[in-house]
Tab-separated table of C-alpha atoms in Angstrom:
chain	number	residue	atom	x	y	z
A	1	MET	CA	-0.421	-8.818	-30.702
A	2	THR	CA	0.523	-6.195	-28.092
A	3	LEU	CA	0.302	-6.729	-24.376
A	4	TYR	CA	-2.425	-4.103	-24.217
A	5	SER	CA	-4.605	-6.008	-26.659
A	6	LEU	CA	-4.528	-9.084	-24.472
A	7	LEU	CA	-6.646	-7.248	-21.924
A	8	SER	CA	-10.083	-6.190	-23.073
A	9	ARG	CA	-12.283	-4.199	-20.741
A	10	LYS	CA	-15.182	-6.613	-20.864
A	11	ARG	CA	-14.424	-10.252	-20.165
A	12	ASN	CA	-16.297	-13.024	-18.448
A	13	TYR	CA	-14.783	-14.552	-15.352
A	14	LEU	CA	-14.017	-18.218	-16.068
A	15	LEU	CA	-12.398	-20.825	-13.870
A	16	ILE	CA	-8.895	-21.893	-14.844
A	17	SER	CA	-9.826	-25.362	-15.926
A	18	SER	CA	-6.316	-26.771	-15.913
A	19	LEU	CA	-6.001	-25.997	-12.213
A	20	ILE	CA	-9.421	-26.841	-10.855
A	21	THR	CA	-10.724	-29.778	-12.864
A	22	GLY	CA	-13.174	-31.563	-10.642
A	23	VAL	CA	-13.298	-28.838	-8.016
A	24	ILE	CA	-17.047	-28.439	-8.304
A	25	LEU	CA	-17.603	-26.311	-5.239
A	26	LEU	CA	-15.464	-23.535	-6.623
A	27	SER	CA	-17.613	-23.166	-9.726
A	28	THR	CA	-20.393	-21.712	-7.578
A	29	SER	CA	-21.011	-18.149	-8.697
A	30	CYS	CA	-21.216	-15.210	-6.293
A	31	LYS	CA	-24.831	-14.280	-5.742
A	32	GLU	CA	-26.449	-11.149	-4.408
A	33	ASP	CA	-28.986	-11.298	-1.600
A	34	ASN	CA	-31.521	-8.511	-1.102
A	35	SER	CA	-32.522	-9.709	2.335
A	36	ASN	CA	-33.299	-6.950	4.833
A	37	ALA	CA	-31.973	-8.968	7.778
A	38	ALA	CA	-29.677	-6.983	10.071
A	39	THR	CA	-25.956	-7.705	9.973
A	40	TYR	CA	-23.935	-7.194	13.142
A	41	ILE	CA	-20.194	-6.720	13.356
A	42	SER	CA	-18.355	-6.227	16.641
A	43	GLY	CA	-15.022	-6.934	18.232
A	44	LYS	CA	-12.044	-5.621	20.126
A	45	ILE	CA	-8.737	-4.028	19.104
A	46	ILE	CA	-5.785	-4.566	21.421
A	47	ASN	CA	-3.228	-1.725	21.364
A	48	PRO	CA	-5.302	0.449	19.006
A	49	HIS	CA	-3.515	3.177	17.010
A	50	LYS	CA	-6.612	5.366	16.805
A	51	ASP	CA	-10.087	5.427	18.336
A	52	PHE	CA	-11.931	4.041	15.320
A	53	VAL	CA	-12.140	1.304	12.698
A	54	THR	CA	-13.669	1.537	9.229
A	55	LEU	CA	-15.799	-0.752	7.104
A	56	LYS	CA	-16.295	-0.215	3.370
A	57	ASP	CA	-17.293	-2.119	0.260
A	58	PHE	CA	-16.457	0.416	-2.519
A	59	ASN	CA	-20.077	0.168	-3.642
A	60	GLY	CA	-21.491	2.843	-1.358
A	61	LEU	CA	-20.816	1.696	2.200
A	62	ILE	CA	-18.109	3.723	3.892
A	63	ASP	CA	-18.532	3.715	7.653
A	64	THR	CA	-16.360	4.850	10.550
A	65	ILE	CA	-17.047	2.917	13.761
A	66	PRO	CA	-15.794	4.443	17.044
A	67	LEU	CA	-13.856	2.382	19.562
A	68	ALA	CA	-14.787	2.384	23.228
A	69	ALA	CA	-12.119	3.068	25.857
A	70	ASP	CA	-11.330	-0.659	26.057
A	71	GLY	CA	-10.909	-0.955	22.268
A	72	SER	CA	-14.272	-2.614	21.672
A	73	PHE	CA	-16.724	-1.663	18.925
A	74	SER	CA	-20.113	-2.699	17.590
A	75	LYS	CA	-22.329	-1.740	14.638
A	76	SER	CA	-25.336	-3.148	12.785
A	77	TYR	CA	-26.382	-2.713	9.141
A	78	LEU	CA	-29.545	-3.316	7.155
A	79	SER	CA	-29.684	-4.610	3.583
A	80	LEU	CA	-26.026	-5.578	3.469
A	81	LYS	CA	-25.255	-7.659	0.392
A	82	PRO	CA	-23.221	-10.866	0.809
A	83	GLY	CA	-19.573	-10.533	-0.145
A	84	LEU	CA	-16.159	-9.300	0.907
A	85	TYR	CA	-15.826	-6.029	2.795
A	86	THR	CA	-12.715	-4.096	3.745
A	87	PHE	CA	-12.163	-3.817	7.491
A	88	ALA	CA	-9.455	-1.309	8.402
A	89	HIS	CA	-7.673	0.272	11.334
A	90	PRO	CA	-5.156	3.060	10.552
A	91	GLY	CA	-2.164	1.515	8.801
A	92	GLU	CA	-3.744	-1.939	8.385
A	93	TYR	CA	-6.643	-3.521	6.509
A	94	GLN	CA	-8.070	-6.935	5.725
A	95	SER	CA	-10.911	-8.591	3.840
A	96	VAL	CA	-13.903	-9.901	5.791
A	97	PHE	CA	-16.870	-11.887	4.482
A	98	LEU	CA	-20.311	-10.675	5.576
A	99	SER	CA	-23.881	-11.520	4.575
A	100	PRO	CA	-27.390	-10.546	5.741
A	101	GLY	CA	-28.260	-11.840	9.202
A	102	ASP	CA	-24.625	-12.348	10.236
A	103	SER	CA	-23.298	-11.643	13.695
A	104	THR	CA	-19.544	-11.461	13.189
A	105	ILE	CA	-17.072	-10.891	16.017
A	106	LEU	CA	-13.373	-10.234	15.535
A	107	ARG	CA	-10.413	-9.643	17.775
A	108	LEU	CA	-6.846	-8.559	16.970
A	109	ASN	CA	-3.667	-7.020	18.349
A	110	THR	CA	-2.179	-4.234	16.235
A	111	LYS	CA	1.347	-5.419	17.095
A	112	ALA	CA	0.694	-8.376	14.763
A	113	PHE	CA	-2.470	-7.377	12.901
A	114	ASP	CA	-2.831	-10.252	10.416
A	115	GLU	CA	-1.335	-12.934	12.638
A	116	THR	CA	-3.658	-12.201	15.590
A	117	LEU	CA	-6.859	-11.439	13.673
A	118	ALA	CA	-9.398	-14.074	14.707
A	119	PHE	CA	-13.129	-14.415	14.118
A	120	SER	CA	-16.046	-15.914	15.994
A	121	GLY	CA	-19.775	-15.879	15.333
A	122	THR	CA	-21.401	-16.299	11.923
A	123	HIS	CA	-19.079	-17.346	9.085
A	124	SER	CA	-16.144	-17.478	11.503
A	125	LYS	CA	-14.826	-20.601	9.765
A	126	GLU	CA	-14.831	-18.821	6.399
A	127	ASN	CA	-13.168	-15.681	7.756
A	128	ASN	CA	-10.577	-17.576	9.779
A	129	TYR	CA	-9.779	-19.622	6.682
A	130	LEU	CA	-9.360	-16.396	4.691
A	131	ILE	CA	-6.963	-14.705	7.121
A	132	ASN	CA	-4.964	-17.916	7.561
A	133	LEU	CA	-4.741	-18.221	3.769
A	134	PHE	CA	-3.439	-14.672	3.491
A	135	VAL	CA	-0.808	-15.193	6.204
A	136	GLN	CA	0.280	-18.463	4.565
A	137	ILE	CA	0.564	-16.808	1.140
A	138	GLU	CA	2.742	-14.029	2.588
A	139	LYS	CA	4.960	-16.630	4.282
A	140	ASP	CA	5.245	-18.706	1.108
A	141	ASP	CA	6.049	-15.590	-0.960
A	142	ARG	CA	9.186	-14.994	1.099
A	143	GLU	CA	10.323	-18.530	0.320
A	144	PHE	CA	9.381	-18.386	-3.351
A	145	LEU	CA	12.109	-16.083	-4.702
A	146	ASN	CA	14.456	-18.791	-5.978
A	147	ASN	CA	11.737	-20.040	-8.330
A	148	TYR	CA	12.126	-16.910	-10.470
A	149	LYS	CA	15.441	-18.377	-11.629
A	150	LEU	CA	13.628	-21.275	-13.297
A	151	SER	CA	12.698	-21.395	-16.983
A	152	HIS	CA	9.273	-19.974	-17.714
A	153	SER	CA	7.805	-23.446	-18.239
A	154	ASP	CA	9.201	-24.821	-14.967
A	155	PHE	CA	8.139	-21.635	-13.184
A	156	LYS	CA	4.555	-22.108	-14.375
A	157	LYS	CA	4.619	-25.776	-13.330
A	158	VAL	CA	5.622	-24.794	-9.791
A	159	LEU	CA	2.948	-22.105	-9.668
A	160	ASP	CA	0.278	-24.413	-11.052
A	161	SER	CA	1.181	-27.058	-8.488
A	162	ILE	CA	0.943	-24.601	-5.577
A	163	THR	CA	-2.313	-23.150	-6.862
A	164	GLU	CA	-3.936	-26.516	-7.455
A	165	ALA	CA	-2.956	-27.627	-3.947
A	166	ARG	CA	-4.516	-24.500	-2.437
A	167	LEU	CA	-7.711	-24.888	-4.454
A	168	LEU	CA	-8.035	-28.540	-3.494
A	169	HIS	CA	-7.475	-27.621	0.154
A	170	LEU	CA	-10.218	-25.021	-0.176
A	171	GLU	CA	-12.536	-27.641	-1.632
A	172	THR	CA	-11.775	-30.048	1.209
A	173	ILE	CA	-12.212	-27.566	4.033
A	174	ALA	CA	-15.291	-26.064	2.372
A	175	LYS	CA	-16.978	-29.465	2.370
A	176	GLU	CA	-15.846	-30.206	5.910
A	177	HIS	CA	-17.197	-26.952	7.350
A	178	SER	CA	-20.042	-26.297	4.876
A	179	PHE	CA	-18.682	-22.974	3.687
A	180	ASP	CA	-21.178	-20.439	2.390
A	181	PRO	CA	-21.325	-20.826	-1.432
A	182	ASP	CA	-21.112	-17.029	-1.803
A	183	PHE	CA	-17.757	-17.119	-0.017
A	184	LEU	CA	-16.113	-19.662	-2.295
A	185	CYS	CA	-15.637	-17.531	-5.383
A	186	HIS	CA	-14.007	-14.809	-3.260
A	187	ALA	CA	-11.540	-17.230	-1.659
A	188	ASP	CA	-10.895	-18.703	-5.100
A	189	LYS	CA	-9.874	-15.251	-6.383
A	190	VAL	CA	-7.508	-14.637	-3.465
A	191	ILE	CA	-5.643	-17.785	-4.458
A	192	LYS	CA	-5.594	-16.871	-8.151
A	193	PHE	CA	-4.608	-13.224	-7.710
A	194	SER	CA	-1.635	-14.300	-5.585
A	195	MET	CA	-0.561	-16.634	-8.407
A	196	TRP	CA	-1.099	-14.066	-11.150
A	197	SER	CA	0.967	-11.466	-9.277
A	198	LYS	CA	3.948	-13.792	-9.534
A	199	ILE	CA	3.382	-14.343	-13.242
A	200	GLU	CA	3.450	-10.577	-13.833
A	201	ARG	CA	6.645	-10.185	-11.789
A	202	PHE	CA	8.440	-13.025	-13.562
A	203	PRO	CA	9.805	-11.121	-16.616
A	204	PHE	CA	11.506	-8.391	-14.602
A	205	VAL	CA	12.844	-10.652	-11.840
A	206	HIS	CA	13.947	-13.438	-14.211
A	207	TYR	CA	15.498	-11.409	-17.036
A	208	GLY	CA	16.445	-8.217	-15.203
A	209	LYS	CA	16.741	-4.843	-16.922
A	210	ASN	CA	19.713	-5.842	-19.093
A	211	ASP	CA	17.982	-8.752	-20.813
A	212	PHE	CA	14.398	-7.698	-20.252
A	213	LEU	CA	13.426	-7.699	-23.931
A	214	ASP	CA	14.233	-11.413	-24.030
A	215	SER	CA	10.882	-11.767	-22.247
A	216	LYS	CA	9.269	-11.274	-25.672
A	217	GLU	CA	10.101	-14.938	-26.202
A	218	LEU	CA	7.529	-15.906	-23.556
A	219	PRO	CA	4.663	-17.781	-25.240
A	220	ALA	CA	1.242	-16.111	-25.402
A	221	SER	CA	-0.056	-18.856	-23.128
A	222	PHE	CA	2.121	-17.495	-20.311
A	223	TYR	CA	-0.381	-14.664	-19.867
A	224	SER	CA	-3.477	-16.506	-21.078
A	225	TYR	CA	-5.259	-16.015	-17.761
A	226	ARG	CA	-5.584	-12.287	-18.546
A	227	LYS	CA	-8.523	-12.999	-20.840
A	228	GLU	CA	-10.396	-15.049	-18.290
A	229	PHE	CA	-11.938	-12.571	-15.841
A	230	ASP	CA	-13.474	-9.121	-15.527
A	231	LEU	CA	-10.779	-6.859	-14.126
A	232	ASP	CA	-13.007	-3.788	-14.133
A	233	ASP	CA	-15.191	-4.857	-11.197
A	234	LYS	CA	-15.033	-2.506	-8.222
A	235	SER	CA	-16.138	-5.213	-5.769
A	236	LEU	CA	-12.666	-6.724	-6.318
A	237	LEU	CA	-11.208	-3.804	-4.354
A	238	ASN	CA	-12.369	-5.622	-1.210
A	239	ASN	CA	-10.222	-8.633	-2.119
A	240	ILE	CA	-6.954	-8.385	-0.168
A	241	ALA	CA	-4.952	-9.892	-3.059
A	242	PHE	CA	-6.409	-7.721	-5.846
A	243	ARG	CA	-4.390	-4.519	-5.495
A	244	PRO	CA	-0.965	-6.212	-5.307
A	245	TYR	CA	-1.905	-8.160	-8.426
A	246	VAL	CA	-3.047	-5.097	-10.386
A	247	ASN	CA	0.074	-3.175	-9.374
A	248	SER	CA	2.217	-6.039	-10.687
A	249	LEU	CA	0.207	-6.145	-13.912
A	250	ILE	CA	0.469	-2.394	-14.473
A	251	SER	CA	4.221	-2.398	-13.838
A	252	ASN	CA	4.851	-5.323	-16.188
A	253	LEU	CA	2.801	-3.841	-19.031
A	254	ALA	CA	4.296	-0.366	-18.609
A	255	PHE	CA	7.891	-1.595	-18.360
A	256	THR	CA	7.458	-3.862	-21.382
A	257	SER	CA	5.938	-1.092	-23.476
A	258	LEU	CA	8.621	1.462	-22.572
A	259	ALA	CA	11.495	-1.012	-22.981
A	260	GLU	CA	10.273	-1.846	-26.487
A	261	GLU	CA	9.882	1.846	-27.255
A	262	LEU	CA	13.413	2.702	-26.057
A	263	GLY	CA	14.986	-0.474	-27.419
A	264	SER	CA	16.290	-1.750	-24.075
A	265	GLY	CA	15.153	-2.425	-20.537
A	266	VAL	CA	18.366	-0.814	-19.303
A	267	LEU	CA	17.114	2.549	-20.540
A	268	VAL	CA	13.908	2.373	-18.491
A	269	ASN	CA	14.057	4.492	-15.334
A	270	ARG	CA	11.194	3.400	-13.095
A	271	SER	CA	11.192	6.721	-11.244
A	272	SER	CA	11.059	8.768	-14.448
A	273	LEU	CA	8.149	10.794	-15.799
A	274	LYS	CA	8.089	8.627	-18.952
A	275	TYR	CA	7.553	5.456	-16.947
A	276	GLN	CA	4.846	6.989	-14.742
A	277	LYS	CA	3.006	8.297	-17.805
A	278	LYS	CA	3.223	4.820	-19.306
A	279	ARG	CA	1.721	3.357	-16.116
A	280	LEU	CA	-1.174	5.821	-16.291
A	281	ALA	CA	-1.680	4.881	-19.942
A	282	VAL	CA	-1.896	1.216	-18.944
A	283	ILE	CA	-4.470	2.037	-16.255
A	284	ASP	CA	-6.454	4.027	-18.800
A	285	SER	CA	-6.511	0.988	-21.094
A	286	LEU	CA	-7.541	-1.458	-18.361
A	287	PHE	CA	-10.334	0.379	-16.575
A	288	THR	CA	-13.365	2.441	-17.437
A	289	ARG	CA	-13.714	5.788	-15.666
A	290	GLY	CA	-14.616	5.241	-12.044
A	291	ILE	CA	-13.328	4.332	-8.610
A	292	ILE	CA	-10.875	1.574	-9.639
A	293	LYS	CA	-9.170	3.758	-12.216
A	294	ASP	CA	-9.130	6.669	-9.762
A	295	ILE	CA	-7.533	4.641	-6.962
A	296	PHE	CA	-4.671	3.204	-8.997
A	297	ALA	CA	-4.031	6.364	-11.034
A	298	SER	CA	-4.109	8.665	-8.011
A	299	ASN	CA	-1.738	6.412	-6.042
A	300	ILE	CA	0.829	6.559	-8.850
A	301	THR	CA	0.425	10.306	-9.274
A	302	GLN	CA	0.670	11.078	-5.564
A	303	HIS	CA	3.758	8.919	-5.163
A	304	PHE	CA	5.431	10.732	-8.051
A	305	ILE	CA	4.509	14.127	-6.589
A	306	MET	CA	5.957	13.223	-3.214
A	307	ASN	CA	9.220	11.863	-4.595
A	308	ARG	CA	9.963	14.206	-7.515
A	309	LYS	CA	11.858	17.472	-7.289
A	310	ASN	CA	10.948	18.842	-10.730
A	311	ALA	CA	7.906	21.132	-10.785
A	312	ASN	CA	7.406	20.880	-14.554
A	313	GLU	CA	7.339	17.078	-14.473
A	314	ILE	CA	4.948	17.060	-11.515
A	315	ASN	CA	2.587	19.397	-13.322
A	316	GLU	CA	2.783	17.302	-16.504
A	317	LEU	CA	1.830	14.083	-14.742
A	318	VAL	CA	-0.926	15.820	-12.766
A	319	ASP	CA	-2.323	17.112	-16.052
A	320	VAL	CA	-2.433	13.552	-17.430
A	321	PHE	CA	-4.168	12.348	-14.278
A	322	THR	CA	-6.816	15.082	-14.168
A	323	HIS	CA	-7.895	14.127	-17.697
A	324	MET	CA	-8.412	10.543	-16.529
A	325	THR	CA	-10.910	11.194	-13.725
A	326	ASP	CA	-14.342	12.737	-13.370
A	327	ASP	CA	-14.004	13.065	-9.580
A	328	ALA	CA	-13.776	16.824	-8.923
A	329	GLU	CA	-12.821	16.339	-5.272
A	330	LEU	CA	-10.002	13.976	-6.189
A	331	LYS	CA	-8.731	16.365	-8.874
A	332	ASN	CA	-8.633	19.151	-6.319
A	333	ARG	CA	-6.835	16.993	-3.764
A	334	ILE	CA	-4.159	15.920	-6.237
A	335	THR	CA	-3.582	19.428	-7.608
A	336	THR	CA	-3.441	20.850	-4.080
A	337	THR	CA	-0.888	18.226	-3.061
A	338	ALA	CA	1.182	19.009	-6.155
A	339	SER	CA	1.067	22.738	-5.408
A	340	THR	CA	2.160	22.123	-1.825
A	341	TYR	CA	5.100	19.971	-2.838
A	342	ILE	CA	6.192	22.416	-5.509
A	343	LYS	CA	6.297	25.147	-2.867
A	344	LEU	CA	8.650	22.876	-0.936
A	345	ASP	CA	11.111	22.575	-3.822
A	346	PRO	CA	14.839	22.949	-3.038
A	347	GLY	CA	15.769	26.592	-2.512
A	348	ASN	CA	12.400	27.563	-1.063
A	349	GLU	CA	11.992	28.358	2.608
A	350	MET	CA	10.640	25.758	4.989
A	351	PRO	CA	7.528	26.986	6.866
A	352	ASN	CA	8.527	28.078	10.371
A	353	ILE	CA	6.248	25.609	12.117
A	354	LYS	CA	5.451	25.696	15.824
A	355	ILE	CA	6.780	22.780	17.845
A	356	GLN	CA	7.283	21.694	21.451
A	357	ASN	CA	10.045	19.696	23.125
A	358	THR	CA	9.653	16.835	25.572
A	359	LEU	CA	9.486	19.325	28.450
A	360	LYS	CA	6.458	20.904	26.705
A	361	ASP	CA	8.394	24.102	25.998
A	362	LYS	CA	6.831	25.691	22.912
A	363	MET	CA	8.957	27.261	20.174
A	364	GLU	CA	9.277	27.821	16.460
A	365	LEU	CA	11.357	25.570	14.231
A	366	SER	CA	13.849	28.385	13.655
A	367	ASP	CA	14.579	28.415	17.415
A	368	ARG	CA	15.792	24.827	17.160
A	369	VAL	CA	17.514	24.657	13.765
A	370	LYS	CA	20.983	26.227	13.950
A	371	ARG	CA	22.860	24.192	11.330
A	372	LEU	CA	22.380	21.583	8.610
A	373	SER	CA	19.472	19.434	9.808
A	374	VAL	CA	17.506	16.386	8.780
A	375	LEU	CA	13.886	16.531	9.908
A	376	PHE	CA	12.283	13.100	10.081
A	377	PHE	CA	8.551	12.947	10.743
A	378	TRP	CA	6.945	9.999	12.479
A	379	SER	CA	3.786	8.875	14.243
A	380	ASP	CA	3.056	6.281	16.877
A	381	ASP	CA	0.234	5.140	14.573
A	382	GLU	CA	2.943	3.605	12.378
A	383	ARG	CA	5.029	1.997	15.076
A	384	GLU	CA	7.070	-0.313	12.888
A	385	TYR	CA	8.288	2.631	10.834
A	386	ALA	CA	8.851	4.774	13.956
A	387	ILE	CA	11.203	2.172	15.413
A	388	ARG	CA	12.902	1.501	12.086
A	389	VAL	CA	13.606	5.159	11.298
A	390	HIS	CA	14.931	5.855	14.794
A	391	ASP	CA	17.268	2.870	14.539
A	392	LYS	CA	18.551	4.267	11.241
A	393	ILE	CA	18.933	7.752	12.703
A	394	LYS	CA	20.902	6.406	15.659
A	395	ASP	CA	23.486	5.050	13.218
A	396	LEU	CA	23.575	8.221	11.101
A	397	ARG	CA	24.040	10.448	14.164
A	398	LEU	CA	27.204	8.567	15.061
A	399	LYS	CA	28.603	8.862	11.541
A	400	TYR	CA	27.590	12.463	10.809
A	401	PRO	CA	27.853	14.610	13.963
A	402	GLU	CA	27.885	17.689	11.677
A	403	ILE	CA	24.158	17.169	11.063
A	404	ASP	CA	21.299	17.534	13.513
A	405	PHE	CA	18.781	14.700	13.065
A	406	ILE	CA	15.574	16.042	14.554
A	407	GLY	CA	12.577	13.801	15.147
A	408	ILE	CA	9.220	15.507	14.729
A	409	ASN	CA	6.130	13.695	15.914
A	410	LEU	CA	2.778	14.047	14.146
A	411	ASP	CA	0.433	12.731	16.850
A	412	ASP	CA	-2.198	14.848	18.575
A	413	SER	CA	-0.410	17.341	20.844
A	414	GLU	CA	-3.412	17.422	23.201
A	415	GLY	CA	-2.899	13.808	24.249
A	416	ASN	CA	-0.014	11.842	25.744
A	417	GLN	CA	0.486	9.356	22.907
A	418	TRP	CA	3.769	10.972	21.831
A	419	GLU	CA	5.208	11.053	25.365
A	420	GLU	CA	4.306	7.416	25.942
A	421	ALA	CA	5.825	6.466	22.591
A	422	TYR	CA	9.269	8.060	22.970
A	423	GLU	CA	9.531	6.728	26.520
A	424	ARG	CA	8.390	3.247	25.461
A	425	TYR	CA	10.967	3.036	22.679
A	426	ASN	CA	13.708	4.913	24.540
A	427	PHE	CA	14.079	7.597	21.863
A	428	ASN	CA	16.542	10.406	22.630
A	429	PRO	CA	14.329	13.045	24.331
A	430	GLN	CA	16.766	15.851	23.512
A	431	MET	CA	16.233	15.296	19.794
A	432	GLU	CA	12.467	14.731	19.821
A	433	TYR	CA	9.864	17.409	19.122
A	434	GLN	CA	6.179	17.507	18.309
A	435	ILE	CA	4.200	19.646	15.881
A	436	LEU	CA	1.574	21.916	17.404
A	437	ASN	CA	-1.650	22.546	15.480
A	438	THR	CA	-1.054	19.319	13.588
A	439	SER	CA	-3.808	19.490	10.975
A	440	PRO	CA	-2.900	22.757	9.226
A	441	VAL	CA	0.819	21.992	9.413
A	442	THR	CA	0.551	18.494	7.967
A	443	ALA	CA	-1.496	19.951	5.107
A	444	GLN	CA	1.032	22.761	4.632
A	445	LEU	CA	3.903	20.279	4.460
A	446	ALA	CA	1.892	17.597	2.623
A	447	LEU	CA	2.859	15.209	5.408
A	448	ARG	CA	-0.244	13.189	6.151
A	449	ASN	CA	1.141	9.737	7.091
A	450	ASP	CA	3.812	9.357	4.448
A	451	ASN	CA	6.765	9.198	6.865
A	452	ARG	CA	8.557	12.067	5.205
A	453	SER	CA	12.100	13.311	5.877
A	454	MET	CA	13.612	16.627	4.754
A	455	VAL	CA	17.013	18.330	4.734
A	456	ILE	CA	17.197	22.052	5.560
A	457	ASP	CA	19.989	24.490	6.378
A	458	LYS	CA	20.321	26.854	9.336
A	459	ASN	CA	18.162	29.469	7.560
A	460	LEU	CA	15.336	26.942	7.007
A	461	THR	CA	16.160	26.852	3.299
A	462	ILE	CA	15.045	23.522	1.854
A	463	ILE	CA	17.926	21.443	0.477
A	464	ASP	CA	16.074	18.172	-0.046
A	465	PRO	CA	12.289	18.111	0.480
A	466	SER	CA	11.950	14.329	0.446
A	467	ILE	CA	15.127	12.454	1.305
A	468	ASN	CA	15.032	8.648	1.520
A	469	LEU	CA	16.914	7.773	4.685
A	470	PHE	CA	16.927	4.090	3.720
A	471	HIS	CA	18.419	4.530	0.259
A	472	TYR	CA	21.600	2.547	-0.249
A	473	GLN	CA	23.461	5.751	-1.172
A	474	ILE	CA	22.133	7.829	1.742
A	475	GLU	CA	25.603	8.338	3.234
A	476	THR	CA	26.988	9.611	-0.062
A	477	THR	CA	24.044	11.985	-0.305
A	478	LEU	CA	24.562	13.319	3.225
A	479	LEU	CA	28.276	13.821	2.615
A	480	GLY	CA	27.404	15.847	-0.469
A	481	TYR	CA	25.143	18.095	1.593
A	482	ILE	CA	27.828	18.542	4.258
A	483	ASN	CA	30.424	19.557	1.669
A	484	ARG	CA	28.235	21.820	-0.478
């Protein structure tokens, strides 16, 4: 039996009996409520990145809620069904449980989004449990790595023990605080998805590429859970643990299939067109046409577009993707992105964008670039990356004085966010610039918020349209560009 055949598109969601025997509360099914009672959500964002938050459920509700000057917000909804919703602020998102008649209040600091997110009001105990569970799972994951060295049977025993403990803790706290029955099945899935992600990662981490095909010796029971729930349910997109799990599943199935096809895991290149096409094939086998398939397939396709330097391969993968979706707008967005990146292939000329320096002197890029240069784009909306990339650049500037490393900020040039940011972090003002007319330029360069870096020569000829400054061979790559 192939790995594909283990996953049918229509399966009933069953509880994993070996892990939750006697946990009666968790067998409560998720119900829908058609109540017309108003649902209120409000709160406050400390150190906001942008002046809005969003709330969505992937079943029709997609709402942008403005922030007041003090970071507060408030919104009410009618006919909201009980369940998990996705609450997001640019660069961060979390799951929140809402039901008709709720008045939910949240507060967080973007400097530690998950760790500071706290709830009060209706269902605050459920939501605080959920965010604490997520933070604990992330902490435990960092300490879990050594378990991948265990045999598959011992690995499963450890996982089963952790999962059973979490489910029993959920049962205990649910009884103690009278958790909403509708909430329980969602919390149950967070626990299970986090476990299943590890199961899907086990073959690659345990065997490695060299011995990957030895994973064929894993018993069918190792993946038995795959038959026990409906994967093709778009409400799962609101579950914070769902996407990491599906990504792990897709990668495992695709790598296994391609390794068997090529005769060795060593021959599988995870950045290759073959592997990406295999991942899209897996997605096509797992999901019916619709939003779930579109999200996972478009993410893979966009990532390939942004990191590949071969126009033919980009076009080939885009062609596969466009045959997988019925969303005309999404097709157009992906093909437009591909076209933009292809125009930025090595040897083409970099658009002569308009920029300003920290003194607000306006100029064109060609006025600043006089030799081999690395342009690294950043935004204060992604502060962790902004600090990280500048720390890396500081080291590279010392080692490669032959190259200009030019920081280009993507924040709104009408405000003072950029100025406050480079002063706050003590970035070198002589090497910092900001794009003017941000929207058309970010579209022209396919920048958006993907933290892109590029290498160009003194004539604005593109040498590398998407260099990874954190790659372990970055210094070898830069030396090659210096000596070309």
